[in-house]
mmCIF file of C-alpha atoms and ligand atoms in Angstrom:
data_model
loop_
_atom_site.group_PDB
_atom_site.id
_atom_site.type_symbol
_atom_site.label_atom_id
_atom_site.label_comp_id
_atom_site.label_asym_id
_atom_site.label_seq_id
_atom_site.Cartn_x
_atom_site.Cartn_y
_atom_site.Cartn_z
ATOM 1 C CA UNK V 1 0.000 0.000 0.000
ATOM 2 C CA UNK V 2 1.240 3.446 -0.858
ATOM 3 C CA UNK V 3 2.375 5.477 2.171
ATOM 4 C CA UNK V 4 0.452 8.621 3.091
ATOM 5 C CA UNK V 5 2.596 11.630 3.897
ATOM 6 C CA UNK V 6 1.776 15.021 5.330
ATOM 7 C CA UNK V 7 2.790 18.060 3.321
ATOM 8 C CA UNK V 8 3.031 21.616 4.521
ATOM 9 C CA UNK V 9 0.502 23.761 2.665
ATOM 10 C CA UNK V 10 0.804 27.109 4.400
ATOM 11 C CA UNK V 11 2.348 28.985 7.310
ATOM 12 C CA UNK V 12 1.189 31.910 9.442
ATOM 13 C CA UNK V 13 2.486 33.940 12.346
ATOM 14 C CA UNK V 14 1.427 36.655 14.723
ATOM 15 C CA UNK V 15 3.236 38.913 17.159
ATOM 16 C CA UNK V 16 1.269 41.160 19.532
ATOM 17 C CA UNK V 17 1.815 44.827 18.624
ATOM 18 C CA UNK V 18 3.650 45.921 21.783
ATOM 19 C CA UNK V 19 7.366 45.639 20.896
ATOM 20 C CA UNK V 20 9.651 45.928 23.919
ATOM 21 C CA UNK V 21 13.268 46.674 23.095
ATOM 22 C CA UNK V 22 16.137 45.838 25.433
ATOM 23 C CA UNK V 23 16.369 49.565 26.200
ATOM 24 C CA UNK V 24 12.665 49.646 27.166
ATOM 25 C CA UNK V 25 13.118 46.608 29.400
ATOM 26 C CA UNK V 26 16.323 47.951 30.986
ATOM 27 C CA UNK V 27 14.427 51.144 31.912
ATOM 28 C CA UNK V 28 11.404 49.213 33.281
ATOM 29 C CA UNK V 29 13.594 46.870 35.330
ATOM 30 C CA UNK V 30 15.676 49.777 36.699
ATOM 31 C CA UNK V 31 12.513 51.100 38.361
ATOM 32 C CA UNK V 32 12.359 47.834 40.332
ATOM 33 C CA UNK V 33 16.055 48.075 41.202
ATOM 34 C CA UNK V 34 16.908 45.209 38.775
ATOM 35 C CA UNK V 35 20.111 45.913 36.872
ATOM 36 C CA UNK V 36 20.762 44.717 33.330
ATOM 37 C CA UNK V 37 21.946 46.191 30.032
ATOM 38 C CA UNK V 38 21.325 46.010 26.293
ATOM 39 C CA UNK V 39 24.950 44.917 25.790
ATOM 40 C CA UNK V 40 24.699 42.025 28.302
ATOM 41 C CA UNK V 41 21.459 40.738 26.765
ATOM 42 C CA UNK V 42 22.785 40.956 23.191
ATOM 43 C CA UNK V 43 26.162 39.418 24.003
ATOM 44 C CA UNK V 44 24.742 36.441 25.980
ATOM 45 C CA UNK V 45 21.569 35.784 23.971
ATOM 46 C CA UNK V 46 21.400 37.741 20.673
ATOM 47 C CA UNK V 47 18.030 39.236 21.723
ATOM 48 C CA UNK V 48 17.348 42.903 20.846
ATOM 49 C CA UNK V 49 13.552 43.017 21.306
ATOM 50 C CA UNK V 50 10.492 40.900 22.149
ATOM 51 C CA UNK V 51 6.725 41.421 21.943
ATOM 52 C CA UNK V 52 4.388 41.355 24.965
ATOM 53 C CA UNK V 53 0.635 40.736 24.722
ATOM 54 C CA UNK V 54 -1.824 43.204 26.278
ATOM 55 C CA UNK V 55 -3.536 42.024 29.509
ATOM 56 C CA UNK V 56 -6.933 41.439 27.853
ATOM 57 C CA UNK V 57 -5.465 39.195 25.116
ATOM 58 C CA UNK V 58 -5.581 35.381 25.455
ATOM 59 C CA UNK V 59 -3.218 32.789 23.977
ATOM 60 C CA UNK V 60 -6.115 31.579 21.788
ATOM 61 C CA UNK V 61 -6.376 35.081 20.261
ATOM 62 C CA UNK V 62 -2.745 34.945 19.118
ATOM 63 C CA UNK V 63 -3.278 31.376 17.907
ATOM 64 C CA UNK V 64 -6.374 32.260 15.872
ATOM 65 C CA UNK V 65 -4.653 35.161 14.088
ATOM 66 C CA UNK V 66 -1.689 32.939 13.166
ATOM 67 C CA UNK V 67 -4.054 30.124 12.126
ATOM 68 C CA UNK V 68 -6.049 32.405 9.821
ATOM 69 C CA UNK V 69 -2.829 33.547 8.131
ATOM 70 C CA UNK V 70 -1.763 29.908 7.632
ATOM 71 C CA UNK V 71 -5.190 28.990 6.205
ATOM 72 C CA UNK V 72 -5.011 31.915 3.800
ATOM 73 C CA UNK V 73 -1.492 30.893 2.689
ATOM 74 C CA UNK V 74 -2.831 27.348 2.121
ATOM 75 C CA UNK V 75 -5.868 28.692 0.195
ATOM 76 C CA UNK V 76 -8.140 26.824 2.613
ATOM 77 C CA UNK V 77 -11.104 27.715 4.788
ATOM 78 C CA UNK V 78 -11.378 26.783 8.459
ATOM 79 C CA UNK V 79 -14.130 24.316 7.468
ATOM 80 C CA UNK V 80 -11.551 22.316 5.455
ATOM 81 C CA UNK V 81 -9.639 21.463 8.660
ATOM 82 C CA UNK V 82 -10.272 18.122 10.396
ATOM 83 C CA UNK V 83 -7.678 18.280 13.196
ATOM 84 C CA UNK V 84 -6.446 21.113 15.446
ATOM 85 C CA UNK V 85 -3.430 20.771 17.726
ATOM 86 C CA UNK V 86 -2.188 23.688 19.818
ATOM 87 C CA UNK V 87 1.204 23.497 21.489
ATOM 88 C CA UNK V 88 1.245 25.778 24.518
ATOM 89 C CA UNK V 89 2.390 26.041 28.132
ATOM 90 C CA UNK V 90 0.293 29.173 28.647
ATOM 91 C CA UNK V 91 -3.268 27.963 27.944
ATOM 92 C CA UNK V 92 -6.259 30.312 28.287
ATOM 93 C CA UNK V 93 -7.669 28.134 31.103
ATOM 94 C CA UNK V 94 -6.775 25.040 33.115
ATOM 95 C CA UNK V 95 -9.366 23.369 30.884
ATOM 96 C CA UNK V 96 -10.824 23.069 28.289
ATOM 97 C CA UNK V 97 -7.924 23.056 25.876
ATOM 98 C CA UNK V 98 -6.832 26.170 24.013
ATOM 99 C CA UNK V 99 -7.315 24.118 20.825
ATOM 100 C CA UNK V 100 -11.043 23.753 21.560
ATOM 101 C CA UNK V 101 -11.308 27.514 22.135
ATOM 102 C CA UNK V 102 -9.400 28.142 18.878
ATOM 103 C CA UNK V 103 -11.750 25.780 17.024
ATOM 104 C CA UNK V 104 -14.780 27.761 18.252
ATOM 105 C CA UNK V 105 -13.148 31.132 17.443
ATOM 106 C CA UNK V 106 -12.483 29.832 13.912
ATOM 107 C CA UNK V 107 -16.212 29.175 13.612
ATOM 108 C CA UNK V 108 -15.991 25.404 13.169
ATOM 109 C CA UNK V 109 -17.040 22.394 15.253
ATOM 110 C CA UNK V 110 -16.733 18.634 15.354
ATOM 111 C CA UNK V 111 -13.116 17.883 14.437
ATOM 112 C CA UNK V 112 -10.725 16.692 17.179
ATOM 113 C CA UNK V 113 -8.915 19.545 18.925
ATOM 114 C CA UNK V 114 -6.406 19.187 21.738
ATOM 115 C CA UNK V 115 -3.333 20.776 23.315
ATOM 116 C CA UNK V 116 0.171 19.385 23.496
ATOM 117 C CA UNK V 117 2.349 20.356 26.456
ATOM 118 C CA UNK V 118 6.064 19.955 25.818
ATOM 119 C CA UNK V 119 7.095 23.553 26.592
ATOM 120 C CA UNK V 120 9.508 24.889 23.959
ATOM 121 C CA UNK V 121 9.516 21.537 22.103
ATOM 122 C CA UNK V 122 5.710 21.638 21.955
ATOM 123 C CA UNK V 123 5.403 22.544 18.296
ATOM 124 C CA UNK V 124 7.762 19.728 17.265
ATOM 125 C CA UNK V 125 5.694 17.291 19.347
ATOM 126 C CA UNK V 126 2.488 18.663 17.771
ATOM 127 C CA UNK V 127 3.859 18.315 14.227
ATOM 128 C CA UNK V 128 4.920 14.732 14.961
ATOM 129 C CA UNK V 129 1.443 13.838 16.330
ATOM 130 C CA UNK V 130 -0.332 15.500 13.383
ATOM 131 C CA UNK V 131 2.005 13.724 10.949
ATOM 132 C CA UNK V 132 1.226 10.339 12.554
ATOM 133 C CA UNK V 133 -2.528 11.014 12.463
ATOM 134 C CA UNK V 134 -2.359 12.023 8.802
ATOM 135 C CA UNK V 135 -0.137 9.032 7.908
ATOM 136 C CA UNK V 136 -2.602 6.658 9.633
ATOM 137 C CA UNK V 137 -5.605 8.157 7.841
ATOM 138 C CA UNK V 138 -7.111 9.616 11.034
ATOM 139 C CA UNK V 139 -6.872 13.152 9.621
ATOM 140 C CA UNK V 140 -6.505 14.813 6.228
ATOM 141 C CA UNK V 141 -5.957 18.490 6.923
ATOM 142 C CA UNK V 142 -4.402 19.562 10.198
ATOM 143 C CA UNK V 143 -3.927 22.971 11.729
ATOM 144 C CA UNK V 144 -0.846 22.817 13.963
ATOM 145 C CA UNK V 145 -0.234 25.884 16.119
ATOM 146 C CA UNK V 146 2.355 26.998 18.658
ATOM 147 C CA UNK V 147 1.065 29.899 20.784
ATOM 148 C CA UNK V 148 2.340 31.424 24.016
ATOM 149 C CA UNK V 149 2.011 34.371 26.373
ATOM 150 C CA UNK V 150 5.180 33.624 28.311
ATOM 151 C CA UNK V 151 5.424 37.195 29.633
ATOM 152 C CA UNK V 152 2.755 36.211 32.219
ATOM 153 C CA UNK V 153 5.052 33.546 33.675
ATOM 154 C CA UNK V 154 8.061 35.837 34.100
ATOM 155 C CA UNK V 155 9.485 37.043 37.393
ATOM 156 C CA UNK V 156 10.545 40.606 36.539
ATOM 157 C CA UNK V 157 12.792 40.629 39.604
ATOM 158 C CA UNK V 158 14.875 37.798 38.115
ATOM 159 C CA UNK V 159 17.179 39.331 35.506
ATOM 160 C CA UNK V 160 18.517 35.899 34.551
ATOM 161 C CA UNK V 161 15.163 34.921 32.981
ATOM 162 C CA UNK V 162 12.873 37.941 32.404
ATOM 163 C CA UNK V 163 15.034 39.328 29.571
ATOM 164 C CA UNK V 164 14.822 36.108 27.549
ATOM 165 C CA UNK V 165 11.166 35.507 26.670
ATOM 166 C CA UNK V 166 8.413 37.001 24.516
ATOM 167 C CA UNK V 167 4.863 36.315 23.291
ATOM 168 C CA UNK V 168 3.587 35.198 19.876
ATOM 169 C CA UNK V 169 2.055 32.445 17.768
ATOM 170 C CA UNK V 170 2.946 30.487 14.652
ATOM 171 C CA UNK V 171 0.852 28.008 12.672
ATOM 172 C CA UNK V 172 1.078 25.577 9.786
ATOM 173 C CA UNK V 173 -1.489 23.684 7.724
ATOM 174 C CA UNK V 174 -0.549 20.089 6.923
ATOM 175 C CA UNK V 175 -2.379 18.051 4.278
ATOM 176 C CA UNK V 176 -2.298 14.358 3.334
ATOM 177 C CA UNK V 177 -0.333 13.651 0.161
ATOM 178 C CA UNK V 178 1.317 10.830 -1.787
ATOM 179 C CA UNK V 179 4.474 12.942 -1.900
ATOM 180 C CA UNK V 180 6.644 13.722 1.131
ATOM 181 C CA UNK V 181 6.249 16.009 3.023
ATOM 182 C CA UNK V 182 7.431 15.291 6.470
ATOM 183 C CA UNK V 183 10.234 12.757 6.020
ATOM 184 C CA UNK V 184 10.931 11.871 9.659
ATOM 185 C CA UNK V 185 10.413 13.055 13.230
ATOM 186 C CA UNK V 186 12.332 12.389 16.445
ATOM 187 C CA UNK V 187 10.974 13.067 19.958
ATOM 188 C CA UNK V 188 12.475 12.712 23.437
ATOM 189 C CA UNK V 189 11.906 13.604 27.091
ATOM 190 C CA UNK V 190 13.818 13.108 30.334
ATOM 191 C CA UNK V 191 11.875 13.976 33.496
ATOM 192 C CA UNK V 192 15.060 13.756 35.566
ATOM 193 C CA UNK V 193 15.580 17.417 34.619
ATOM 194 C CA UNK V 194 12.163 18.770 35.660
ATOM 195 C CA UNK V 195 13.734 21.197 38.145
ATOM 196 C CA UNK V 196 16.194 23.016 35.861
ATOM 197 C CA UNK V 197 13.421 24.735 33.877
ATOM 198 C CA UNK V 198 9.935 24.894 35.340
ATOM 199 C CA UNK V 199 6.956 26.900 36.575
ATOM 200 C CA UNK V 200 6.334 24.898 39.741
ATOM 201 C CA UNK V 201 2.924 26.310 40.771
ATOM 202 C CA UNK V 202 -0.461 24.645 40.342
ATOM 203 C CA UNK V 203 -4.108 25.299 41.183
ATOM 204 C CA UNK V 204 -5.359 23.688 44.406
ATOM 205 C CA UNK V 205 -8.619 24.422 46.188
ATOM 206 C CA UNK V 206 -9.129 27.747 44.428
ATOM 207 C CA UNK V 207 -5.604 28.981 45.211
ATOM 208 C CA UNK V 208 -2.235 28.831 43.530
ATOM 209 C CA UNK V 209 -0.069 26.314 45.337
ATOM 210 C CA UNK V 210 3.674 26.733 44.771
ATOM 211 C CA UNK V 211 5.418 29.511 42.829
ATOM 212 C CA UNK V 212 3.702 30.180 39.469
ATOM 213 C CA UNK V 213 6.738 31.904 37.894
ATOM 214 C CA UNK V 214 9.415 30.621 35.570
ATOM 215 C CA UNK V 215 12.567 29.255 37.212
ATOM 216 C CA UNK V 216 15.644 28.255 35.268
ATOM 217 C CA UNK V 217 19.210 27.131 35.871
ATOM 218 C CA UNK V 218 20.565 28.880 32.783
ATOM 219 C CA UNK V 219 23.961 27.187 32.534
ATOM 220 C CA UNK V 220 22.557 23.663 32.996
ATOM 221 C CA UNK V 221 19.847 24.306 30.381
ATOM 222 C CA UNK V 222 22.404 25.716 27.965
ATOM 223 C CA UNK V 223 24.708 22.705 28.278
ATOM 224 C CA UNK V 224 21.921 20.131 27.945
ATOM 225 C CA UNK V 225 20.319 21.997 25.019
ATOM 226 C CA UNK V 226 23.490 22.060 22.937
ATOM 227 C CA UNK V 227 24.045 18.325 23.488
ATOM 228 C CA UNK V 228 20.522 17.078 22.749
ATOM 229 C CA UNK V 229 19.927 19.367 19.752
ATOM 230 C CA UNK V 230 22.996 17.915 18.060
ATOM 231 C CA UNK V 231 21.839 14.360 18.851
ATOM 232 C CA UNK V 232 18.243 14.755 17.649
ATOM 233 C CA UNK V 233 19.374 16.441 14.432
ATOM 234 C CA UNK V 234 21.650 13.500 13.646
ATOM 235 C CA UNK V 235 18.904 11.017 14.612
ATOM 236 C CA UNK V 236 16.235 12.500 12.336
ATOM 237 C CA UNK V 237 18.680 12.807 9.433
ATOM 238 C CA UNK V 238 19.660 9.145 9.900
ATOM 239 C CA UNK V 239 15.968 8.053 9.959
ATOM 240 C CA UNK V 240 15.396 9.793 6.610
ATOM 241 C CA UNK V 241 18.800 8.691 5.251
ATOM 242 C CA UNK V 242 19.695 12.291 4.507
ATOM 243 C CA UNK V 243 23.059 13.979 5.013
ATOM 244 C CA UNK V 244 23.299 17.282 6.918
ATOM 245 C CA UNK V 245 25.058 18.767 3.876
ATOM 246 C CA UNK V 246 21.796 18.275 1.897
ATOM 247 C CA UNK V 247 19.867 20.608 4.219
ATOM 248 C CA UNK V 248 18.743 23.916 2.771
ATOM 249 C CA UNK V 249 17.652 25.334 6.137
ATOM 250 C CA UNK V 250 17.822 24.688 9.859
ATOM 251 C CA UNK V 251 14.932 26.293 11.798
ATOM 252 C CA UNK V 252 15.938 25.818 15.442
ATOM 253 C CA UNK V 253 14.114 26.816 18.609
ATOM 254 C CA UNK V 254 14.867 30.508 19.069
ATOM 255 C CA UNK V 255 16.168 30.637 22.643
ATOM 256 C CA UNK V 256 19.706 31.901 22.354
ATOM 257 C CA UNK V 257 21.916 32.686 19.347
ATOM 258 C CA UNK V 258 24.864 30.898 20.984
ATOM 259 C CA UNK V 259 22.873 27.628 21.225
ATOM 260 C CA UNK V 260 21.953 27.969 17.519
ATOM 261 C CA UNK V 261 25.583 28.638 16.556
ATOM 262 C CA UNK V 262 26.752 25.586 18.518
ATOM 263 C CA UNK V 263 24.120 23.364 16.820
ATOM 264 C CA UNK V 264 25.070 24.668 13.370
ATOM 265 C CA UNK V 265 28.758 23.956 14.091
ATOM 266 C CA UNK V 266 27.913 20.362 15.099
ATOM 267 C CA UNK V 267 26.093 19.857 11.771
ATOM 268 C CA UNK V 268 28.853 21.669 9.819
ATOM 269 C CA UNK V 269 26.195 24.098 8.568
ATOM 270 C CA UNK V 270 27.066 27.747 7.846
ATOM 271 C CA UNK V 271 24.958 30.279 9.800
ATOM 272 C CA UNK V 272 23.594 31.472 6.415
ATOM 273 C CA UNK V 273 21.487 28.288 6.442
ATOM 274 C CA UNK V 274 20.084 28.920 9.920
ATOM 275 C CA UNK V 275 16.829 30.874 10.280
ATOM 276 C CA UNK V 276 17.315 33.381 13.107
ATOM 277 C CA UNK V 277 14.495 35.470 14.579
ATOM 278 C CA UNK V 278 15.543 35.473 18.246
ATOM 279 C CA UNK V 279 16.918 39.029 17.897
ATOM 280 C CA UNK V 280 13.378 40.325 17.203
ATOM 281 C CA UNK V 281 11.146 37.749 18.973
ATOM 282 C CA UNK V 282 13.115 36.608 22.038
ATOM 283 C CA UNK V 283 12.213 33.080 23.152
ATOM 284 C CA UNK V 284 8.511 32.508 22.436
ATOM 285 C CA UNK V 285 8.614 28.869 23.614
ATOM 286 C CA UNK V 286 6.281 26.650 21.513
ATOM 287 C CA UNK V 287 5.638 29.530 19.094
ATOM 288 C CA UNK V 288 9.282 30.078 18.239
ATOM 289 C CA UNK V 289 9.794 27.445 15.513
ATOM 290 C CA UNK V 290 6.565 28.047 13.530
ATOM 291 C CA UNK V 291 7.033 31.829 13.840
ATOM 292 C CA UNK V 292 10.606 31.577 12.545
ATOM 293 C CA UNK V 293 9.490 29.251 9.721
ATOM 294 C CA UNK V 294 6.700 31.640 8.737
ATOM 295 C CA UNK V 295 9.086 34.626 8.690
ATOM 296 C CA UNK V 296 11.511 32.705 6.457
ATOM 297 C CA UNK V 297 8.742 31.543 4.099
ATOM 298 C CA UNK V 298 7.248 35.040 3.798
ATOM 299 C CA UNK V 299 10.712 36.559 3.229
ATOM 300 C CA UNK V 300 11.103 34.149 0.291
ATOM 301 C CA UNK V 301 14.110 32.462 1.937
ATOM 302 C CA UNK V 302 12.513 29.033 2.534
ATOM 303 C CA UNK V 303 11.145 27.912 -0.842
ATOM 304 C CA UNK V 304 9.022 25.024 -2.169
ATOM 305 C CA UNK V 305 11.054 21.851 -2.670
ATOM 306 C CA UNK V 306 13.711 22.752 -0.093
ATOM 307 C CA UNK V 307 14.824 20.441 2.716
ATOM 308 C CA UNK V 308 14.200 21.953 6.161
ATOM 309 C CA UNK V 309 15.108 20.697 9.631
ATOM 310 C CA UNK V 310 12.961 21.967 12.528
ATOM 311 C CA UNK V 311 14.342 21.517 16.053
ATOM 312 C CA UNK V 312 13.119 22.204 19.567
ATOM 313 C CA UNK V 313 14.301 21.896 23.150
ATOM 314 C CA UNK V 314 12.661 22.904 26.396
ATOM 315 C CA UNK V 315 11.371 22.175 29.858
ATOM 316 C CA UNK V 316 10.750 18.601 30.848
ATOM 317 C CA UNK V 317 13.487 18.235 29.661
ATOM 318 C CA UNK V 318 12.086 17.685 26.137
ATOM 319 C CA UNK V 319 13.715 17.795 22.735
ATOM 320 C CA UNK V 320 13.018 16.713 19.178
ATOM 321 C CA UNK V 321 13.135 17.455 15.488
ATOM 322 C CA UNK V 322 11.193 17.151 12.259
ATOM 323 C CA UNK V 323 12.675 16.906 8.772
ATOM 324 C CA UNK V 324 10.515 18.077 5.889
ATOM 325 C CA UNK V 325 10.526 18.728 2.188
ATOM 326 C CA UNK V 326 8.673 22.013 1.629
HETATM 327 N N1 LIG Y 1 21.898 41.286 32.985
HETATM 328 C C1 LIG Y 1 23.098 41.427 33.527
HETATM 329 N N2 LIG Y 1 23.736 40.441 34.186
HETATM 330 C C2 LIG Y 1 23.098 39.272 34.292
HETATM 331 C C3 LIG Y 1 21.816 39.044 33.738
HETATM 332 C C4 LIG Y 1 21.216 40.121 33.072
HETATM 333 N N3 LIG Y 1 20.004 40.023 32.497
HETATM 334 N N4 LIG Y 1 21.443 37.781 33.979
HETATM 335 C C5 LIG Y 1 22.436 37.204 34.665
HETATM 336 N N5 LIG Y 1 23.452 38.105 34.848
HETATM 337 C C6 LIG Y 1 24.723 37.919 35.522
HETATM 338 C C7 LIG Y 1 24.680 36.829 36.546
HETATM 339 O O1 LIG Y 1 24.204 37.334 37.779
HETATM 340 C C8 LIG Y 1 26.131 36.416 36.625
HETATM 341 O O2 LIG Y 1 26.823 37.364 37.418
HETATM 342 P P1 LIG Y 1 27.964 36.854 38.435
HETATM 343 O O3 LIG Y 1 29.005 36.206 37.564
HETATM 344 O O4 LIG Y 1 28.381 38.119 39.088
HETATM 345 O O5 LIG Y 1 27.264 35.883 39.331
HETATM 346 C C9 LIG Y 1 26.630 36.594 35.202
HETATM 347 O O6 LIG Y 1 25.677 37.455 34.570
HETATM 348 C C10 LIG Y 1 26.715 35.297 34.435
HETATM 349 O O7 LIG Y 1 25.507 34.552 34.663
HETATM 350 P P2 LIG Y 1 25.229 33.197 33.948
HETATM 351 O O8 LIG Y 1 23.854 32.741 34.261
HETATM 352 O O9 LIG Y 1 26.361 32.263 34.198
HETATM 353 O O10 LIG Y 1 25.330 33.703 32.413
HETATM 354 P P3 LIG Y 1 25.367 32.841 31.129
HETATM 355 O O11 LIG Y 1 26.511 33.238 30.289
HETATM 356 O O12 LIG Y 1 25.160 31.384 31.408
HETATM 357 O O13 LIG Y 1 24.069 33.391 30.390
HETATM 358 C C11 LIG Y 1 21.841 32.700 29.974
HETATM 359 C C12 LIG Y 1 22.805 33.264 31.000
HETATM 360 C C13 LIG Y 1 21.694 33.688 28.841
HETATM 361 C C14 LIG Y 1 20.483 32.495 30.660
HETATM 362 C C15 LIG Y 1 22.378 31.350 29.443
HETATM 363 O O14 LIG Y 1 22.742 30.524 30.496
HETATM 364 C C16 LIG Y 1 21.401 30.656 28.576
HETATM 365 O O15 LIG Y 1 21.081 31.113 27.493
HETATM 366 N N6 LIG Y 1 20.918 29.473 29.007
HETATM 367 C C17 LIG Y 1 19.964 28.722 28.247
HETATM 368 C C18 LIG Y 1 18.670 29.439 28.376
HETATM 369 C C19 LIG Y 1 17.678 28.883 27.431
HETATM 370 O O16 LIG Y 1 17.987 28.640 26.308
HETATM 371 N N7 LIG Y 1 16.496 28.716 27.964
HETATM 372 C C20 LIG Y 1 15.414 28.307 27.254
HETATM 373 C C21 LIG Y 1 15.581 26.940 26.653
HETATM 374 S S1 LIG Y 1 14.202 25.994 26.775
HETATM 375 C C22 LIG Y 1 12.961 27.006 26.709
HETATM 376 O O17 LIG Y 1 12.951 27.759 25.768
HETATM 377 C C23 LIG Y 1 11.937 27.065 27.737
#
């Protein structure tokens, strides 16, 4: 029997309008007595600016705007979609899922809709699940979204983390096809590292129990991220029997330019083949990869027929990759 593949039909992205430069953030933090500088942030991370959502905006709002852009790029209507997966760690509510809210805001009903929680690797997990469901015949046209309002999880008294993250959403439409498509995916998690990157609070009896703000051991995360991103890239390339030198583009999780440079070096890829948006977006967690992909597609850099490696790493610890022919 002929294998069913999933092909990418369109991408979309959305950044909330409030752009916060390093200078803006330095000034805001100074009022709290928290000291940082544009130079420190740029030198250690490559970030120049990030976007923050307004208080009345929900993660599903960002997701819907990105989803509509992806549908338009795919020349499809919301009614054509038969699967919605939203990757997020900042859902609108404890439940129901943000995906169900997105489905309703798109004006459709009936198709399966659910969230995936793998922090910054969430979009890679969501793509892998959608790909499996399309390959098995369970779905034909999937909307896969990464959407986050990470600014609401930040401790603005912790200069080691609050300068790193931003808000946004990215989306893709995948469709069943005889032609690849997604060539291979590779997913991993290791719960041993829960404590090095977490938001340890939870809801209990109508109260927040524990600290509901992001905590991170930066150096430990950095070291682990560089190691596992190299490994998962090699693993997915091996599964598809493709050499790294055949890649047209690497679209890595946009956390830190130094992590991206280290991954590119491991794959012997020049930085010209790496899509970089961290300078303008900061780390948008599950939104970072689809947002970066959408920027590169709309800029005309990533073109039909090209070979693209998507990679993510994040809390859990989780990591993974997806290799696709555009
Ligand atoms: N401004 C000025 N100084 C700062 C700041 C800041 N914003 N933050 C920390 N420092 C200081 C520290 O206090 C420390 O000072 P000290 O030496 O006097 O103690 C010094 O800078 C160095 O601190 P480190 O934490 O060792 O700095 P490092 O070079 O490791 O950079 C960073 C920190 C950028 C967080 C880095 O460790 C990193 O990028 N880690 C990975 C983070 C990441 O990628 N997270 C997300 C991945 S998964 C996900 O996306 C959820």
